[in-house]
Amino acid sequence: MSKLNNKVAIVTGAAQGIGRGIALELARQGAKVALWDINADAVAAAAAALREEKLNATGYAVDVGQSAAVDEAFARIEQELGPVDVLVNNAGISRAAMIPKMTDEQWDDVIQINLTGFFYTTRAASRSMKERGGAMVNISSLAGQRGSIGQINYAAAKAGVIGLTKAAAKELARYKIRANCICPGLIETDMTGKVLSDEKLRAQYVGEIPLARVGLPLDIAQTVSFLASDESSFITGQVMGINGGAYI
Ligand code: NAP
């Protein structure tokens, strides 16, 4: 028996990168996975690739920054797959600029997707999980724990996700809904592709990581799978760094 057998799991931002890795791992552990992404074609292709492996996966085009779209998608998934057991808030964007040059739009876009979007999905999931309990796993960032140059919007949103997780954990524990947070360090995905394809920059970043490598989506996915499962039934409101020791 796999640890997420027949659980219904939503993973946002699942067309690529960390979200796709999480969706794959949850499906391998037996979950019925709803992959969400803003990019309809890409998420359909990602779900189809999982089905090729005989896994239970369905793609949905959902912009987590749109409140009504999130509520509609939850209603649709409850109808098509059943009540939601697991929510993984992963979708995120980066719009980097130094503080004097950051525009209102760059600030607003990142707060809307990386923080307000997490609230929309958390609210919808709390309604869906109230009767049966459930698990939420929120993807924050090392930047939310220690700040990051050129990313005041991103660091503020990711620090907000830590507060959002703790508040959700406290408020929703009475319904047996758990909420935990993961702060990835540097993980190899499209978001970090530009930095990591520069050999000099890559060596510099790796030099700051005690375990001397960048992370892979699987490094995050395996912990998400644990936090989504009943193996972690006494863990809630926690912040877990997965960063090769970059923040100790
Ligand atoms: P990624 O490769 O850029 O993938 C993110 C996915 O989310 C993309 O498919 C993206 O679509 C989608 N997305 C963007 N806006 C969305 C929206 N409004 N609604 C639904 N989906 C949306 O990023 P990643 O590196 O896998 O990062 C995943 C999460 O981990 C993010 O929250 C990120 O902040 C966090 N994180 C990443 C790292 C790292 O080193 N990679 C480190 C710490 C934290 P488009 O491509 O079309 O925008």
mmCIF file of N, CA and C in Angstrom, residues 88-171:
data_model
loop_
_atom_site.group_PDB
_atom_site.id
_atom_site.type_symbol
_atom_site.label_atom_id
_atom_site.label_comp_id
_atom_site.label_asym_id
_atom_site.label_seq_id
_atom_site.Cartn_x
_atom_site.Cartn_y
_atom_site.Cartn_z
ATOM 1 N N VAL A 88 -1.033 21.369 -2.426
ATOM 2 C CA VAL A 88 0.359 21.822 -2.457
ATOM 3 C C VAL A 88 0.401 23.157 -3.194
ATOM 4 N N ASN A 89 0.642 24.213 -2.448
ATOM 5 C CA ASN A 89 0.761 25.557 -3.014
ATOM 6 C C ASN A 89 2.195 25.747 -3.486
ATOM 7 N N ASN A 90 2.373 25.697 -4.791
ATOM 8 C CA ASN A 90 3.737 25.759 -5.348
ATOM 9 C C ASN A 90 3.898 26.863 -6.392
ATOM 10 N N ALA A 91 2.818 27.209 -7.107
ATOM 11 C CA ALA A 91 2.951 28.175 -8.219
ATOM 12 C C ALA A 91 3.594 29.473 -7.720
ATOM 13 N N GLY A 92 4.565 29.946 -8.445
ATOM 14 C CA GLY A 92 5.230 31.178 -8.046
ATOM 15 C C GLY A 92 5.931 31.815 -9.224
ATOM 16 N N ILE A 93 6.152 33.117 -9.103
ATOM 17 C CA ILE A 93 6.871 33.857 -10.140
ATOM 18 C C ILE A 93 7.947 34.711 -9.481
ATOM 19 N N SER A 94 8.886 35.152 -10.299
ATOM 20 C CA SER A 94 9.928 36.069 -9.825
ATOM 21 C C SER A 94 9.979 37.262 -10.781
ATOM 22 N N ARG A 95 9.990 38.457 -10.249
ATOM 23 C CA ARG A 95 10.145 39.685 -11.054
ATOM 24 C C ARG A 95 11.196 40.526 -10.353
ATOM 25 N N ALA A 96 12.458 40.219 -10.658
ATOM 26 C CA ALA A 96 13.550 40.799 -9.889
ATOM 27 C C ALA A 96 13.898 42.212 -10.347
ATOM 28 N N ALA A 97 14.219 43.069 -9.399
ATOM 29 C CA ALA A 97 14.746 44.406 -9.674
ATOM 30 C C ALA A 97 15.288 44.966 -8.362
ATOM 31 N N MET A 98 16.293 45.832 -8.457
ATOM 32 C CA MET A 98 16.786 46.481 -7.236
ATOM 33 C C MET A 98 15.707 47.442 -6.738
ATOM 34 N N ILE A 99 15.703 47.701 -5.441
ATOM 35 C CA ILE A 99 14.618 48.457 -4.809
ATOM 36 C C ILE A 99 14.308 49.794 -5.513
ATOM 37 N N PRO A 100 15.294 50.635 -5.802
ATOM 38 C CA PRO A 100 14.947 51.939 -6.401
ATOM 39 C C PRO A 100 14.274 51.802 -7.767
ATOM 40 N N LYS A 101 14.500 50.690 -8.431
ATOM 41 C CA LYS A 101 13.975 50.510 -9.796
ATOM 42 C C LYS A 101 12.743 49.613 -9.856
ATOM 43 N N MET A 102 12.359 49.021 -8.743
ATOM 44 C CA MET A 102 11.216 48.099 -8.803
ATOM 45 C C MET A 102 9.926 48.878 -9.042
ATOM 46 N N THR A 103 9.151 48.418 -10.018
ATOM 47 C CA THR A 103 7.903 49.106 -10.354
ATOM 48 C C THR A 103 6.755 48.599 -9.471
ATOM 49 N N ASP A 104 5.687 49.403 -9.416
ATOM 50 C CA ASP A 104 4.490 48.967 -8.671
ATOM 51 C C ASP A 104 3.984 47.648 -9.247
ATOM 52 N N GLU A 105 4.062 47.539 -10.568
ATOM 53 C CA GLU A 105 3.550 46.333 -11.229
ATOM 54 C C GLU A 105 4.350 45.088 -10.821
ATOM 55 N N GLN A 106 5.672 45.219 -10.776
ATOM 56 C CA GLN A 106 6.510 44.076 -10.364
ATOM 57 C C GLN A 106 6.175 43.670 -8.928
ATOM 58 N N TRP A 107 6.012 44.672 -8.057
ATOM 59 C CA TRP A 107 5.649 44.397 -6.669
ATOM 60 C C TRP A 107 4.295 43.675 -6.615
ATOM 61 N N ASP A 108 3.281 44.287 -7.272
ATOM 62 C CA ASP A 108 1.906 43.762 -7.188
ATOM 63 C C ASP A 108 1.799 42.360 -7.781
ATOM 64 N N ASP A 109 2.445 42.125 -8.922
ATOM 65 C CA ASP A 109 2.345 40.809 -9.581
ATOM 66 C C ASP A 109 2.842 39.693 -8.659
ATOM 67 N N VAL A 110 3.992 39.936 -8.035
ATOM 68 C CA VAL A 110 4.580 38.882 -7.193
ATOM 69 C C VAL A 110 3.749 38.669 -5.923
ATOM 70 N N ILE A 111 3.286 39.743 -5.315
ATOM 71 C CA ILE A 111 2.444 39.570 -4.112
ATOM 72 C C ILE A 111 1.148 38.841 -4.489
ATOM 73 N N GLN A 112 0.580 39.185 -5.648
ATOM 74 C CA GLN A 112 -0.701 38.592 -6.057
ATOM 75 C C GLN A 112 -0.584 37.070 -6.272
ATOM 76 N N ILE A 113 0.453 36.647 -6.972
ATOM 77 C CA ILE A 113 0.591 35.208 -7.265
ATOM 78 C C ILE A 113 1.194 34.462 -6.071
ATOM 79 N N ASN A 114 2.288 34.994 -5.521
ATOM 80 C CA ASN A 114 3.070 34.226 -4.542
ATOM 81 C C ASN A 114 2.496 34.280 -3.129
ATOM 82 N N LEU A 115 1.605 35.249 -2.853
ATOM 83 C CA LEU A 115 1.028 35.313 -1.503
ATOM 84 C C LEU A 115 -0.503 35.285 -1.540
ATOM 85 N N THR A 116 -1.118 36.221 -2.278
ATOM 86 C CA THR A 116 -2.588 36.255 -2.308
ATOM 87 C C THR A 116 -3.143 34.973 -2.934
ATOM 88 N N GLY A 117 -2.466 34.473 -3.953
ATOM 89 C CA GLY A 117 -2.889 33.211 -4.577
ATOM 90 C C GLY A 117 -2.886 32.069 -3.563
ATOM 91 N N PHE A 118 -1.885 32.057 -2.678
ATOM 92 C CA PHE A 118 -1.822 31.013 -1.640
ATOM 93 C C PHE A 118 -3.010 31.143 -0.691
ATOM 94 N N PHE A 119 -3.455 32.391 -0.445
ATOM 95 C CA PHE A 119 -4.635 32.580 0.408
ATOM 96 C C PHE A 119 -5.891 32.056 -0.293
ATOM 97 N N TYR A 120 -6.054 32.366 -1.572
ATOM 98 C CA TYR A 120 -7.258 31.902 -2.291
ATOM 99 C C TYR A 120 -7.385 30.371 -2.227
ATOM 100 N N THR A 121 -6.278 29.681 -2.471
ATOM 101 C CA THR A 121 -6.336 28.217 -2.486
ATOM 102 C C THR A 121 -6.506 27.657 -1.070
ATOM 103 N N THR A 122 -5.856 28.308 -0.099
ATOM 104 C CA THR A 122 -5.985 27.855 1.297
ATOM 105 C C THR A 122 -7.434 27.990 1.752
ATOM 106 N N ARG A 123 -8.060 29.104 1.396
ATOM 107 C CA ARG A 123 -9.465 29.322 1.779
ATOM 108 C C ARG A 123 -10.369 28.254 1.144
ATOM 109 N N ALA A 124 -10.185 28.031 -0.143
ATOM 110 C CA ALA A 124 -11.010 27.027 -0.831
ATOM 111 C C ALA A 124 -10.761 25.633 -0.249
ATOM 112 N N ALA A 125 -9.490 25.312 0.024
ATOM 113 C CA ALA A 125 -9.177 23.978 0.568
ATOM 114 C C ALA A 125 -9.746 23.827 1.968
ATOM 115 N N SER A 126 -9.741 24.887 2.765
ATOM 116 C CA SER A 126 -10.259 24.777 4.139
ATOM 117 C C SER A 126 -11.739 24.407 4.099
ATOM 118 N N ARG A 127 -12.464 24.937 3.120
ATOM 119 C CA ARG A 127 -13.896 24.592 2.996
ATOM 120 C C ARG A 127 -14.037 23.131 2.576
ATOM 121 N N SER A 128 -13.196 22.721 1.624
ATOM 122 C CA SER A 128 -13.278 21.381 1.058
ATOM 123 C C SER A 128 -12.870 20.314 2.085
ATOM 124 N N MET A 129 -11.897 20.659 2.977
ATOM 125 C CA MET A 129 -11.315 19.649 3.887
ATOM 126 C C MET A 129 -11.969 19.609 5.260
ATOM 127 N N LYS A 130 -12.859 20.559 5.530
ATOM 128 C CA LYS A 130 -13.398 20.751 6.881
ATOM 129 C C LYS A 130 -14.018 19.482 7.488
ATOM 130 N N GLU A 131 -14.693 18.713 6.667
ATOM 131 C CA GLU A 131 -15.394 17.531 7.193
ATOM 132 C C GLU A 131 -14.450 16.354 7.436
ATOM 133 N N ARG A 132 -13.370 16.249 6.610
ATOM 134 C CA ARG A 132 -12.558 15.017 6.631
ATOM 135 C C ARG A 132 -11.118 15.227 7.042
ATOM 136 N N GLY A 133 -10.724 16.497 7.235
ATOM 137 C CA GLY A 133 -9.322 16.789 7.503
ATOM 138 C C GLY A 133 -8.528 16.813 6.206
ATOM 139 N N GLY A 134 -7.243 17.138 6.320
ATOM 140 C CA GLY A 134 -6.421 17.203 5.111
ATOM 141 C C GLY A 134 -5.041 17.761 5.436
ATOM 142 N N ALA A 135 -4.231 17.893 4.395
ATOM 143 C CA ALA A 135 -2.867 18.403 4.574
ATOM 144 C C ALA A 135 -2.566 19.451 3.516
ATOM 145 N N MET A 136 -1.995 20.558 3.981
ATOM 146 C CA MET A 136 -1.554 21.603 3.050
ATOM 147 C C MET A 136 -0.025 21.711 3.167
ATOM 148 N N VAL A 137 0.636 21.841 2.033
ATOM 149 C CA VAL A 137 2.082 22.059 2.033
ATOM 150 C C VAL A 137 2.355 23.283 1.166
ATOM 151 N N ASN A 138 2.967 24.282 1.763
ATOM 152 C CA ASN A 138 3.205 25.552 1.065
ATOM 153 C C ASN A 138 4.679 25.704 0.717
ATOM 154 N N ILE A 139 4.950 26.035 -0.534
ATOM 155 C CA ILE A 139 6.344 26.209 -0.951
ATOM 156 C C ILE A 139 6.721 27.684 -0.797
ATOM 157 N N SER A 140 7.522 27.944 0.231
ATOM 158 C CA SER A 140 8.067 29.290 0.458
ATOM 159 C C SER A 140 9.445 29.334 -0.203
ATOM 160 N N SER A 141 10.428 29.879 0.479
ATOM 161 C CA SER A 141 11.772 29.981 -0.110
ATOM 162 C C SER A 141 12.783 30.389 0.957
ATOM 163 N N LEU A 142 14.027 30.000 0.714
ATOM 164 C CA LEU A 142 15.149 30.503 1.516
ATOM 165 C C LEU A 142 15.125 32.034 1.544
ATOM 166 N N ALA A 143 14.684 32.638 0.435
ATOM 167 C CA ALA A 143 14.617 34.110 0.351
ATOM 168 C C ALA A 143 13.636 34.685 1.372
ATOM 169 N N GLY A 144 12.624 33.910 1.735
ATOM 170 C CA GLY A 144 11.662 34.358 2.735
ATOM 171 C C GLY A 144 12.205 34.260 4.145
ATOM 172 N N GLN A 145 13.260 33.447 4.328
ATOM 173 C CA GLN A 145 13.860 33.290 5.651
ATOM 174 C C GLN A 145 14.985 34.296 5.879
ATOM 175 N N ARG A 146 15.776 34.587 4.844
ATOM 176 C CA ARG A 146 16.962 35.417 5.091
ATOM 177 C C ARG A 146 17.067 36.620 4.157
ATOM 178 N N GLY A 147 16.003 36.867 3.308
ATOM 179 C CA GLY A 147 16.069 37.994 2.379
ATOM 180 C C GLY A 147 16.900 37.665 1.161
ATOM 181 N N SER A 148 16.800 38.530 0.130
ATOM 182 C CA SER A 148 17.519 38.262 -1.111
ATOM 183 C C SER A 148 17.645 39.573 -1.889
ATOM 184 N N ILE A 149 18.845 39.866 -2.335
ATOM 185 C CA ILE A 149 19.076 41.134 -3.047
ATOM 186 C C ILE A 149 18.353 41.134 -4.391
ATOM 187 N N GLY A 150 17.669 42.235 -4.695
ATOM 188 C CA GLY A 150 16.949 42.356 -5.969
ATOM 189 C C GLY A 150 15.606 41.655 -5.959
ATOM 190 N N GLN A 151 15.184 41.205 -4.794
ATOM 191 C CA GLN A 151 13.940 40.419 -4.734
ATOM 192 C C GLN A 151 13.087 40.830 -3.526
ATOM 193 N N ILE A 152 12.933 42.140 -3.313
ATOM 194 C CA ILE A 152 12.189 42.568 -2.119
ATOM 195 C C ILE A 152 10.739 42.091 -2.197
ATOM 196 N N ASN A 153 10.184 42.076 -3.406
ATOM 197 C CA ASN A 153 8.804 41.600 -3.587
ATOM 198 C C ASN A 153 8.699 40.107 -3.284
ATOM 199 N N TYR A 154 9.622 39.348 -3.852
ATOM 200 C CA TYR A 154 9.625 37.880 -3.711
ATOM 201 C C TYR A 154 9.895 37.484 -2.249
ATOM 202 N N ALA A 155 10.891 38.124 -1.624
ATOM 203 C CA ALA A 155 11.225 37.777 -0.233
ATOM 204 C C ALA A 155 10.064 38.117 0.693
ATOM 205 N N ALA A 156 9.397 39.253 0.443
ATOM 206 C CA ALA A 156 8.264 39.647 1.293
ATOM 207 C C ALA A 156 7.113 38.652 1.141
ATOM 208 N N ALA A 157 6.823 38.261 -0.096
ATOM 209 C CA ALA A 157 5.738 37.294 -0.324
ATOM 210 C C ALA A 157 6.068 35.957 0.330
ATOM 211 N N LYS A 158 7.309 35.509 0.184
ATOM 212 C CA LYS A 158 7.686 34.192 0.719
ATOM 213 C C LYS A 158 7.720 34.201 2.250
ATOM 214 N N ALA A 159 8.128 35.332 2.858
ATOM 215 C CA ALA A 159 8.041 35.449 4.323
ATOM 216 C C ALA A 159 6.569 35.432 4.729
ATOM 217 N N GLY A 160 5.716 36.059 3.907
ATOM 218 C CA GLY A 160 4.277 36.040 4.165
ATOM 219 C C GLY A 160 3.717 34.628 4.146
ATOM 220 N N VAL A 161 4.240 33.796 3.277
ATOM 221 C CA VAL A 161 3.776 32.401 3.191
ATOM 222 C C VAL A 161 4.073 31.654 4.501
ATOM 223 N N ILE A 162 5.183 31.989 5.139
ATOM 224 C CA ILE A 162 5.507 31.342 6.427
ATOM 225 C C ILE A 162 4.444 31.738 7.464
ATOM 226 N N GLY A 163 4.084 33.029 7.529
ATOM 227 C CA GLY A 163 3.043 33.478 8.459
ATOM 228 C C GLY A 163 1.684 32.885 8.127
ATOM 229 N N LEU A 164 1.381 32.849 6.838
ATOM 230 C CA LEU A 164 0.107 32.260 6.379
ATOM 231 C C LEU A 164 0.011 30.787 6.823
ATOM 232 N N THR A 165 1.108 30.064 6.681
ATOM 233 C CA THR A 165 1.126 28.643 7.048
ATOM 234 C C THR A 165 0.875 28.469 8.543
ATOM 235 N N LYS A 166 1.560 29.295 9.358
ATOM 236 C CA LYS A 166 1.427 29.144 10.815
ATOM 237 C C LYS A 166 0.004 29.495 11.258
ATOM 238 N N ALA A 167 -0.569 30.547 10.657
ATOM 239 C CA ALA A 167 -1.944 30.934 11.012
ATOM 240 C C ALA A 167 -2.932 29.849 10.603
ATOM 241 N N ALA A 168 -2.743 29.307 9.401
ATOM 242 C CA ALA A 168 -3.634 28.240 8.932
ATOM 243 C C ALA A 168 -3.514 27.018 9.840
ATOM 244 N N ALA A 169 -2.277 26.683 10.230
ATOM 245 C CA ALA A 169 -2.071 25.501 11.085
ATOM 246 C C ALA A 169 -2.804 25.670 12.407
ATOM 247 N N LYS A 170 -2.686 26.866 13.006
ATOM 248 C CA LYS A 170 -3.346 27.100 14.300
ATOM 249 C C LYS A 170 -4.862 27.071 14.160
ATOM 250 N N GLU A 171 -5.366 27.765 13.159
ATOM 251 C CA GLU A 171 -6.822 27.912 13.028
ATOM 252 C C GLU A 171 -7.510 26.619 12.574
#
